[in-house]
CSV table of C-alpha atoms in Angstrom, one decimal:
chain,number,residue,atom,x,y,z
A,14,UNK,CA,263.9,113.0,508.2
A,15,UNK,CA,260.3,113.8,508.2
A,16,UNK,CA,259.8,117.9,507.0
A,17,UNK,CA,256.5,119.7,506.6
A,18,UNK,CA,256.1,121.7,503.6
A,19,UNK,CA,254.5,124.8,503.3
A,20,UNK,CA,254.6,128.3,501.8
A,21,UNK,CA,252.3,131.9,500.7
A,22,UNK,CA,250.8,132.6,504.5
A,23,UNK,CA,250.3,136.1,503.7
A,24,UNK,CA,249.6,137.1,506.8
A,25,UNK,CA,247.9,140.3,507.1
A,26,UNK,CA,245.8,140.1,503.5
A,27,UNK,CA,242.3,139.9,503.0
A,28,UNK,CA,240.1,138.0,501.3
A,29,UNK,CA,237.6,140.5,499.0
A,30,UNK,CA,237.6,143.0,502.1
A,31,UNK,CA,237.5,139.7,504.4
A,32,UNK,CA,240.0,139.9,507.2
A,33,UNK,CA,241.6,136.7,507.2
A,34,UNK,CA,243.6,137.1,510.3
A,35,UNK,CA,241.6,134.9,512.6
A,36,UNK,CA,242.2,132.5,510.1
A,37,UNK,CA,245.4,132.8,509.9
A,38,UNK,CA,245.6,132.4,513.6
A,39,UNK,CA,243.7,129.3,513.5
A,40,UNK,CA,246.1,127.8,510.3
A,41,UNK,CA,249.4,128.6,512.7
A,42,UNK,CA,247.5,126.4,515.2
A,43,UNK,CA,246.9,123.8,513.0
A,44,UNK,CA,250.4,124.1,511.9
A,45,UNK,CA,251.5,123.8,515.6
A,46,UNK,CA,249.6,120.9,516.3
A,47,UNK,CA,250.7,118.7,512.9
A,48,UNK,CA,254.3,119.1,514.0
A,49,UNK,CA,253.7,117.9,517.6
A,50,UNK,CA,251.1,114.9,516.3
A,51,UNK,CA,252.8,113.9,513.5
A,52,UNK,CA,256.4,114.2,514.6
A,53,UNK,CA,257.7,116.6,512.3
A,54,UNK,CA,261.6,116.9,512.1
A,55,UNK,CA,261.7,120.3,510.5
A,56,UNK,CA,259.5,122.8,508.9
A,57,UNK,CA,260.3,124.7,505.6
A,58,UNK,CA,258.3,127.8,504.8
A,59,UNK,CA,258.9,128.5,501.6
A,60,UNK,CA,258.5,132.6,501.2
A,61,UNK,CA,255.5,135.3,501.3
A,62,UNK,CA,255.3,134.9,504.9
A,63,UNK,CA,253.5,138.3,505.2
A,64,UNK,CA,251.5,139.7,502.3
A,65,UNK,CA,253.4,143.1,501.8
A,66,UNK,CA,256.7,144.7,502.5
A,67,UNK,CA,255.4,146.9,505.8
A,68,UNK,CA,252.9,144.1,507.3
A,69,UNK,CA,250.1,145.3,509.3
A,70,UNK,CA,251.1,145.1,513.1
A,71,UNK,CA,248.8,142.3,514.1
A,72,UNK,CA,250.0,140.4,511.1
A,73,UNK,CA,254.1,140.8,513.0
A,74,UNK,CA,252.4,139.6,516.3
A,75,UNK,CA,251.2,136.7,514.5
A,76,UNK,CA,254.5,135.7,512.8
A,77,UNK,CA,256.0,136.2,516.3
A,78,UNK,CA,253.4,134.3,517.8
A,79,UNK,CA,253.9,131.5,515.3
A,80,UNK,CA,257.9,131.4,516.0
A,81,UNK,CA,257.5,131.7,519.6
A,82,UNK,CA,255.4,128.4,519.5
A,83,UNK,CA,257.6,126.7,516.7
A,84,UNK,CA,260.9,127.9,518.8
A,85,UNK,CA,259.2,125.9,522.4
A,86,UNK,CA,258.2,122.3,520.8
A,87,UNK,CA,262.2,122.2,520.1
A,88,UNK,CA,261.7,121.9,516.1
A,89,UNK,CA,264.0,123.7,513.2
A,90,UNK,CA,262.0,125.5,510.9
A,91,UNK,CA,264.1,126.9,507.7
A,92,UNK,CA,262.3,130.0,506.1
A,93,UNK,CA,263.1,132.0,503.1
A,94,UNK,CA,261.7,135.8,501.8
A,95,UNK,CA,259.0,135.9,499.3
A,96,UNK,CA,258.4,138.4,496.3
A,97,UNK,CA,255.4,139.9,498.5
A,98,UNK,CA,258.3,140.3,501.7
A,99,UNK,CA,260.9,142.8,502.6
A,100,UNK,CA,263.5,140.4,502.8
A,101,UNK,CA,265.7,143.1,504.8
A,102,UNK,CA,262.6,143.3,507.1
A,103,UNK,CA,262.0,139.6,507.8
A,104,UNK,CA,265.7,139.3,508.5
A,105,UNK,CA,265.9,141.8,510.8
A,106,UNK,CA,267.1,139.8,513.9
A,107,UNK,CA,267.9,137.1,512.0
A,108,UNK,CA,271.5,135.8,513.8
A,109,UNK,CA,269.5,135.9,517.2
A,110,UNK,CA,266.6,133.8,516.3
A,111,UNK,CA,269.1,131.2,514.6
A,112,UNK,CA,269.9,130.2,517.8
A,113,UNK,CA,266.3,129.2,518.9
A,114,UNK,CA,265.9,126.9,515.7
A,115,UNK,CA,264.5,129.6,513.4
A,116,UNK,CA,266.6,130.1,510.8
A,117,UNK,CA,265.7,133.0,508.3
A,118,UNK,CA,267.6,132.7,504.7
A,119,UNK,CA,266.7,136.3,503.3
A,120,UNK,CA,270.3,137.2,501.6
A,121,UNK,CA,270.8,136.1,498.0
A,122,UNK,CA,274.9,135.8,498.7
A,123,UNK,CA,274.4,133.4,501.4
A,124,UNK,CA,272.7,131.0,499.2
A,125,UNK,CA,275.2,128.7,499.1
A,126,UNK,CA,274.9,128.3,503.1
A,127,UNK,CA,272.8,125.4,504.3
A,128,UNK,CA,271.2,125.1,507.6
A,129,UNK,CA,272.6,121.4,508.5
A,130,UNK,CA,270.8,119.1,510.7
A,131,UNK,CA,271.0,115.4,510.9
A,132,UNK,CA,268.9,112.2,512.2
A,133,UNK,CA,270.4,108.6,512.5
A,134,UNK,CA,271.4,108.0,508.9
A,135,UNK,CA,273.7,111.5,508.7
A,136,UNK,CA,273.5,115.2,507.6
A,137,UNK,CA,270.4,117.0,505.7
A,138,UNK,CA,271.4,120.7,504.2
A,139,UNK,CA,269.1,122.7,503.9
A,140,UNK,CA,269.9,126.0,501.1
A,141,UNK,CA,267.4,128.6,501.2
A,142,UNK,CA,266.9,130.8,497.8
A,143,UNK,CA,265.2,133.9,498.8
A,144,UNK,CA,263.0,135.2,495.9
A,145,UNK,CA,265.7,136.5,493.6
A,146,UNK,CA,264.9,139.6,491.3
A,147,UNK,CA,267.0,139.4,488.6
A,148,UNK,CA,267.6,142.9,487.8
A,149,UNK,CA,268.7,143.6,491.4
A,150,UNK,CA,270.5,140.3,491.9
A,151,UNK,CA,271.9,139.5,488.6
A,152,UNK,CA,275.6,141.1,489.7
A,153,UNK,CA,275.5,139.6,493.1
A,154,UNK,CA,275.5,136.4,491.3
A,155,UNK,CA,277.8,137.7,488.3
A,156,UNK,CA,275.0,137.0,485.4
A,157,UNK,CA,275.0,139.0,481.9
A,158,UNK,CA,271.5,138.6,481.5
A,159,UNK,CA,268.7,140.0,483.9
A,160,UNK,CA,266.5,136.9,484.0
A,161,UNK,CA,264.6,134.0,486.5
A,162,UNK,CA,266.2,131.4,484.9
A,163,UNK,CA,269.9,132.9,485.1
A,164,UNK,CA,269.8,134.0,488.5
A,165,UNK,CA,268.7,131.1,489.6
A,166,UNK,CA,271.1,128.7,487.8
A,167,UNK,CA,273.5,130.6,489.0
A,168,UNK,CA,271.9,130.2,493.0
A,169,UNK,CA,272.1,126.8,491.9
A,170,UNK,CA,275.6,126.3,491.2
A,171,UNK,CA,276.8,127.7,494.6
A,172,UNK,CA,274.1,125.0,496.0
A,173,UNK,CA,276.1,122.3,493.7
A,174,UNK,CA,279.4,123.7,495.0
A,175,UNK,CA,279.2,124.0,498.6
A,176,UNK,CA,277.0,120.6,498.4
A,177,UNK,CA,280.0,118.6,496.5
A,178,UNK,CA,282.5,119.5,499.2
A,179,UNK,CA,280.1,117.9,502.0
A,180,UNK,CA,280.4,113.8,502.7
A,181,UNK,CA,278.7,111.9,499.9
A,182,UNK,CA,275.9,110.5,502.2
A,183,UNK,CA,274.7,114.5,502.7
A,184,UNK,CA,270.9,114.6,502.1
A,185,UNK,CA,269.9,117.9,500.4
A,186,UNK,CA,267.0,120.3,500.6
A,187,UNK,CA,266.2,123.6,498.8
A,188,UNK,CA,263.5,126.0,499.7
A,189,UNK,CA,263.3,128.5,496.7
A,190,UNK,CA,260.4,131.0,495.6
A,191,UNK,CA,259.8,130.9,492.1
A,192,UNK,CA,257.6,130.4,488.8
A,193,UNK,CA,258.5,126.7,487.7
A,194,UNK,CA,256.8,125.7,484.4
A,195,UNK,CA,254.5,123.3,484.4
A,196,UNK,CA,252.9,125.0,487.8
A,197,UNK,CA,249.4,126.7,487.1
A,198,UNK,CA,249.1,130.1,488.6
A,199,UNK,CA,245.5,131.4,490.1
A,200,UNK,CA,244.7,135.4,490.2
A,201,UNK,CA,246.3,135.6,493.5
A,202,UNK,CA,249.7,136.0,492.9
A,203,UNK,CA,252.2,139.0,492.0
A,204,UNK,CA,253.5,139.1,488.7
A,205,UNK,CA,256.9,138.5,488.7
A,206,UNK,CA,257.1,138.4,484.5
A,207,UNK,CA,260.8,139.9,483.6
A,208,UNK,CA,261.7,140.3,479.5
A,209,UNK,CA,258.2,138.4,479.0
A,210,UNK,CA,259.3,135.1,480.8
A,211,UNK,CA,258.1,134.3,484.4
A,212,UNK,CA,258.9,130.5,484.3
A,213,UNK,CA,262.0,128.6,484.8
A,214,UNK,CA,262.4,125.0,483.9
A,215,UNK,CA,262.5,122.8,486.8
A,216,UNK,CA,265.5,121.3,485.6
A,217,UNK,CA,267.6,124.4,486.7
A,218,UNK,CA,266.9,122.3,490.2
A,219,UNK,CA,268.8,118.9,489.2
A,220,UNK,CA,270.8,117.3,491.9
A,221,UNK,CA,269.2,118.0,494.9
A,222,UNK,CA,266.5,115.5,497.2
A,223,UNK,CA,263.7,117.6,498.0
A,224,UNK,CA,262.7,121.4,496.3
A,225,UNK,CA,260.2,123.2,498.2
A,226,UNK,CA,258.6,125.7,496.4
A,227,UNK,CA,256.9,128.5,497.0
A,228,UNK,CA,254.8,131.5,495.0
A,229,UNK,CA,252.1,129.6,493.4
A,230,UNK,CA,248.8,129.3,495.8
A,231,UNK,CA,247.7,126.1,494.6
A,232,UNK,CA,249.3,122.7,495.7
A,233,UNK,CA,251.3,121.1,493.1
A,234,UNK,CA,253.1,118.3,492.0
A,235,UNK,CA,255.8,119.4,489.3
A,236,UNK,CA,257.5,116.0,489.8
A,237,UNK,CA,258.6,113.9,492.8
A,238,UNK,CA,261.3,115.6,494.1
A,239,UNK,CA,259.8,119.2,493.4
A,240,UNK,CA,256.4,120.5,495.1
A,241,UNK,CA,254.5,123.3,495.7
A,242,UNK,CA,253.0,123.5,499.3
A,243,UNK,CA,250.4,126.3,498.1
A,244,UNK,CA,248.8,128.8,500.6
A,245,UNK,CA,247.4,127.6,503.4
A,246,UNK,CA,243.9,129.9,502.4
A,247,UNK,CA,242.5,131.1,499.6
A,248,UNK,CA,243.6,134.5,498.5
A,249,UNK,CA,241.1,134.7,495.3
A,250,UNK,CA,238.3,133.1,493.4
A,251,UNK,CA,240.6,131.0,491.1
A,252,UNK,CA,241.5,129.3,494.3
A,253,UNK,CA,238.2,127.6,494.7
A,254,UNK,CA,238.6,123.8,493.3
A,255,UNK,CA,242.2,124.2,495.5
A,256,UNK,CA,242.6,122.1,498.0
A,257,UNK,CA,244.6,123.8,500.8
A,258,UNK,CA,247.1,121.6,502.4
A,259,UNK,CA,250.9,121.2,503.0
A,260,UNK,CA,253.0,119.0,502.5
A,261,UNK,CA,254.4,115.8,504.6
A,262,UNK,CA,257.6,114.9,503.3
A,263,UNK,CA,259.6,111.5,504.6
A,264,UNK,CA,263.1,111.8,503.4
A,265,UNK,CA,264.9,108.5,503.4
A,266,UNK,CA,268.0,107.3,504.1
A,267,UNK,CA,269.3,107.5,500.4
A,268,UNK,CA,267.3,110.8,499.7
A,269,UNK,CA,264.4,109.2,498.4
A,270,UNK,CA,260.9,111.4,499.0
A,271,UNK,CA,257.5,110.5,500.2
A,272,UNK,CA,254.6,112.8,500.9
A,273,UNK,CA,251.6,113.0,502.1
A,274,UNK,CA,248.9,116.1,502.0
A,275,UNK,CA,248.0,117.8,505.1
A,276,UNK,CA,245.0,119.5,504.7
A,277,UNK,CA,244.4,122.9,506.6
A,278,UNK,CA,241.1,124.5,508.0
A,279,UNK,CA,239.5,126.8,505.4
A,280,UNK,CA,236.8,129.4,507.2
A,281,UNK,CA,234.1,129.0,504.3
A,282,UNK,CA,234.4,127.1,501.1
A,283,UNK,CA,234.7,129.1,497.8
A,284,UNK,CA,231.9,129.0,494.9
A,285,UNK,CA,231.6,130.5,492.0
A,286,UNK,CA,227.8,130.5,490.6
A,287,UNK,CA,226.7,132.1,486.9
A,288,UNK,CA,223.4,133.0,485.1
A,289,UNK,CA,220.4,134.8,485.1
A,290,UNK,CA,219.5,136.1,488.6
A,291,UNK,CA,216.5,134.6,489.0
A,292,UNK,CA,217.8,131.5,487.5
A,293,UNK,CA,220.2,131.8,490.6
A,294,UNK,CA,217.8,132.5,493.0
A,295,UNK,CA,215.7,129.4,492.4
A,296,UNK,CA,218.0,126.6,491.7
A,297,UNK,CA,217.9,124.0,493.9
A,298,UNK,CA,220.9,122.4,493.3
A,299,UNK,CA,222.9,125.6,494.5
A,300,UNK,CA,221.6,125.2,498.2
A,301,UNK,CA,225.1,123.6,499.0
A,302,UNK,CA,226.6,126.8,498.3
A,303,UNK,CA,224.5,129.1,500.6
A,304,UNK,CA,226.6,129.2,503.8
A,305,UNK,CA,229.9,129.0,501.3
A,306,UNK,CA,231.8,132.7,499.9
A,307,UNK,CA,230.3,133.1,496.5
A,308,UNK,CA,231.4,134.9,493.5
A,309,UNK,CA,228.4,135.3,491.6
A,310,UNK,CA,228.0,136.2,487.8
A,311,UNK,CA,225.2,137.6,486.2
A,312,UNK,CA,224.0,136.6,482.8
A,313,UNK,CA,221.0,138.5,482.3
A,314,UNK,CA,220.2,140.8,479.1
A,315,UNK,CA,219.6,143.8,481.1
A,316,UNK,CA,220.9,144.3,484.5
A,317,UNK,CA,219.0,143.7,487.4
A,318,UNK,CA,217.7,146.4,490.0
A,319,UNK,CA,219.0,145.7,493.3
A,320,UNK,CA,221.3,142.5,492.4
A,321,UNK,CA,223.9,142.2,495.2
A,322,UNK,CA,220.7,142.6,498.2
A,323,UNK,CA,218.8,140.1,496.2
A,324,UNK,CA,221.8,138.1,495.6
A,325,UNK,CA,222.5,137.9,499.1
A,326,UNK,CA,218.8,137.0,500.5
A,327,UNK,CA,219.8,133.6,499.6
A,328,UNK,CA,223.7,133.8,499.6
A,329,UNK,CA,224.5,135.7,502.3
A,330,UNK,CA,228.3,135.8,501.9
A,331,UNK,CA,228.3,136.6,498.9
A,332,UNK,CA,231.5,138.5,498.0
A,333,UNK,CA,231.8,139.5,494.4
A,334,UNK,CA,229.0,140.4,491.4
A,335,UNK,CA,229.8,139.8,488.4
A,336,UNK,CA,227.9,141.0,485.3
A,337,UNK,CA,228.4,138.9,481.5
A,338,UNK,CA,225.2,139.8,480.0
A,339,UNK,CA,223.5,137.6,477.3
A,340,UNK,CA,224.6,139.0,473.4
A,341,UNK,CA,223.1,138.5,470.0
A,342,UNK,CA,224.6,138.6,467.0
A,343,UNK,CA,223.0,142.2,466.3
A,344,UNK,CA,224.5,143.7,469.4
A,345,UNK,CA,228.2,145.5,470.4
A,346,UNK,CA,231.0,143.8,470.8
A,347,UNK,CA,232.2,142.9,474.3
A,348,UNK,CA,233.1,145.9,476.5
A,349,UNK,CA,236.7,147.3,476.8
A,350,UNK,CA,236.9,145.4,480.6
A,351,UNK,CA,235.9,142.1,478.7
A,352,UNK,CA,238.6,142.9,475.9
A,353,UNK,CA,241.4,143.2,478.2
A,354,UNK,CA,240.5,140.3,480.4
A,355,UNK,CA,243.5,137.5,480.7
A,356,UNK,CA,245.8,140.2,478.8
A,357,UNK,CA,249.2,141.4,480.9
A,358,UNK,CA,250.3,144.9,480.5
A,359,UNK,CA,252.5,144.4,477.7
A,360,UNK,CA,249.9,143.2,475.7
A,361,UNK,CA,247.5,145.7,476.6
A,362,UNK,CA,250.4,148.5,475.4
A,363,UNK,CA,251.1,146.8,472.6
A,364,UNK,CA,247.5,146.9,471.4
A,365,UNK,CA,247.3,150.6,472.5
A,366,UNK,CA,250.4,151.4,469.7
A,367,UNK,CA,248.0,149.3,467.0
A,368,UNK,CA,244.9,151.5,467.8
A,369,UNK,CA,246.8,154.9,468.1
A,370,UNK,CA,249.0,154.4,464.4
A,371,UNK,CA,247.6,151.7,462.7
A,372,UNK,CA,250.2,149.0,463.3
A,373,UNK,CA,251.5,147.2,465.9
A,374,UNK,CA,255.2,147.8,467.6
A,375,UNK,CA,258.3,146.0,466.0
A,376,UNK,CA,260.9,144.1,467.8
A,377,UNK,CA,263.0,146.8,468.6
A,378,UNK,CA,259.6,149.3,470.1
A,379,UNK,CA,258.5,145.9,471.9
A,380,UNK,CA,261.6,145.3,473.5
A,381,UNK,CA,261.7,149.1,474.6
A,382,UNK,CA,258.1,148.5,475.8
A,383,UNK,CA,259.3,145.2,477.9
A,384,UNK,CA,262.3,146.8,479.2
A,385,UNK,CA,260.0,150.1,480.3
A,386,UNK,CA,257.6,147.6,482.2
A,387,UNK,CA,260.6,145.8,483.8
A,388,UNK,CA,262.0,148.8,485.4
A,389,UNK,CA,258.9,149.9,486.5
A,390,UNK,CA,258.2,146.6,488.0
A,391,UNK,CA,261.4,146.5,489.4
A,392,UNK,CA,261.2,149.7,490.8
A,393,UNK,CA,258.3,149.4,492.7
A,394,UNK,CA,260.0,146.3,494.3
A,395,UNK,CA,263.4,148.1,495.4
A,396,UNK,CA,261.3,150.5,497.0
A,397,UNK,CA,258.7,148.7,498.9
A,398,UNK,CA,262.7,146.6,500.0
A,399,UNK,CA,263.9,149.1,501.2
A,400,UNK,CA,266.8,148.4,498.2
A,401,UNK,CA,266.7,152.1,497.3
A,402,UNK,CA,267.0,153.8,500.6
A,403,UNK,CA,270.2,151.2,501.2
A,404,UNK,CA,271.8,152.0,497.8
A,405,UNK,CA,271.8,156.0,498.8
């Protein structure tokens, strides 16, 4: 059975003020056209189909456009919620649009429920894993501890079951959206940190053919069997050495996996360019970057009048400026922005209890300070779910 792979559309963000919709558009069409060509037997969209809880309403027109066109060439497509989705939204309707071939797995209890199709050498299951959040998932699933790893083990283990009870030949597939280690994360992509830890092992996925992950933006290979599609664009600066594809995947008759990238049509490649201004302005060996979306960072001593309309005389998409001025020995240390750069908030409070009484937080204040963050975090999600509004 031949699937493509892919996850993190976002439909509806931007790109640094950019409106990435006619891109979008034109990735849908590429999308459309790779399962006609290339003869796909299934698609699996692996979560963050929009880019926020209440999508923009030519973001929904997109989405429907993109089922609509899935739905006529006669081709399943399996598609799970994202941290970035309302899963209650995207699953509005969901019972209806099963019976075109577009089957939406949004409900953590239902897990455990495969979408089964088959080909000549027997049955594939297909288990979608919405993106779980542990603290409002972790009783559903009858877990002690509010965490990735437990929620999804225990996700897992309904997969195992339900899985064990089908014939032996049963190919299996799970679509899940998650932080696996050994994935690299860009600057695009939610924080989904709980108790400190944002990772699960990948192990927590043993025993099944094929996992299709989604969350991370760039494509990844965590081993054979487990993959990141990435997004389909770039959604920051990080992203610019990503190559934006999806994935191809042949599964055989005995469950082994090939794949095969896909690449898809990026508007404008990404560059990121540093040093003095002038420097910038005269280098010939930046010329391949002047029709490209730049992210340029100044390194001059004193800042420059007029940077960004200089900067963009000769880069004229030029998206973000950047200022790291040159230092001596003799001079202040890096500013507070600098000082908190790569730190998460945690880190940033714990620092703030150092400076304010002269030492830092013990266990017991950091756990309080984790646990604060958590609900805070979790909060926000409930509410832009709609979680809230249905516990009332």
């Amino acid at each position: 059975m031949r699937l493509l792979h892919t996850s993190d559309w976002h439909l509806g963000r931007a790109f640094h003020r950019v409106a990435m919709l006619d891109a979008q558009a034109a990735f849908i069409g590429h999308l459309v056209t790779t399962v006609r060509e290339r003869g796909v037997d299934a698609v699996v969209v692996s979560g963050d189909v929009y880019d926020r809880a209440v999508p923009p309403l030519a973001a929904v027109e997109l989405y429907d456009d993109a089922l609509h066109r899935l739905a006529d060439l006669g081709v399943p497509t399996v598609m799970i919620s994202g941290n970035h989705d309302s899963a209650r939204r995207l699953g509005v309707g969901a019972g209806l649009i099963d019976r075109a071939g577009i089957h939406l797995r949004t409900e953590p209890d239902r897990c455990g429920e495969p979408v089964v199709l088959a080909d000549d050498h027997g049955e594939v299951a297909f288990y979608g894993l919405p993106y779980l959040e542990p603290a409002l998932v972790k009783d559903t699933f009858g877990v002690a501890k509010a965490g990735h790893e437990q929620v999804l083990a225990a996700a897992m283990e309904r997969v195992r079951a339900d899985l064990a009870e089908r014939p032996s030949r049963t190919r299996s597939v799970v679509l899940a959206h998650a932080f696996v280690t050994g994935g690299a994360p860009s600057d695009s992509e939610r924080d989904i940190t709980v108790g400190g830890v944002a990772a699960v092992p990948s192990g927590v996925f043993d025993g099944v053919d094929y996992v299709a992950l989604g969350h991370l933006h760039g494509s990844q290979v965590i081993s054979e069997r487990v993959r990141y599609s990435g997004s389909p664009l770039p959604y920051s600066f990080s992203e610019a050495d990503h190559r934006k594809s999806m994935w191809l995947v042949d599964l055989g008759a005995d469950g082994a996996v090939s794949a095969e990238r896909i690449d898809c049509p990026v508007p404008r490649p990404l560059a990121r360019i540093r040093g003095d201004l002038d420097d910038l302005l005269a280098d010939p060996a930046l010329a391949v970057h002047e029709e490209s979306w730049v992210e340029a960072t100044l390194t001059d001593a004193v800042r420059p009048d007029d940077p960004m309309a200089r900067i963009a005389e000769r880069f004229p998409h030029t998206l973000s400026l950047l200022f790291d001025p040159r230092r001596t020995e003799a001079e202040p240390d890096a500013s507070y922005a600098e000082r908190l750069k790569g730190r998460d908030d945690h880190e940033i409070a714990e620092d703030f209890v150092t400076h304010v009484r002269g030492a830092g937080p013990d266990d017991a204040e950091r756990a309080v300070l984790r646990a604060a963050f958590d609900a805070v975090r979790t909060d926000s999600f409930a509410a832009e779910n709609g979680t809230r509004e249905v516990a009332r």
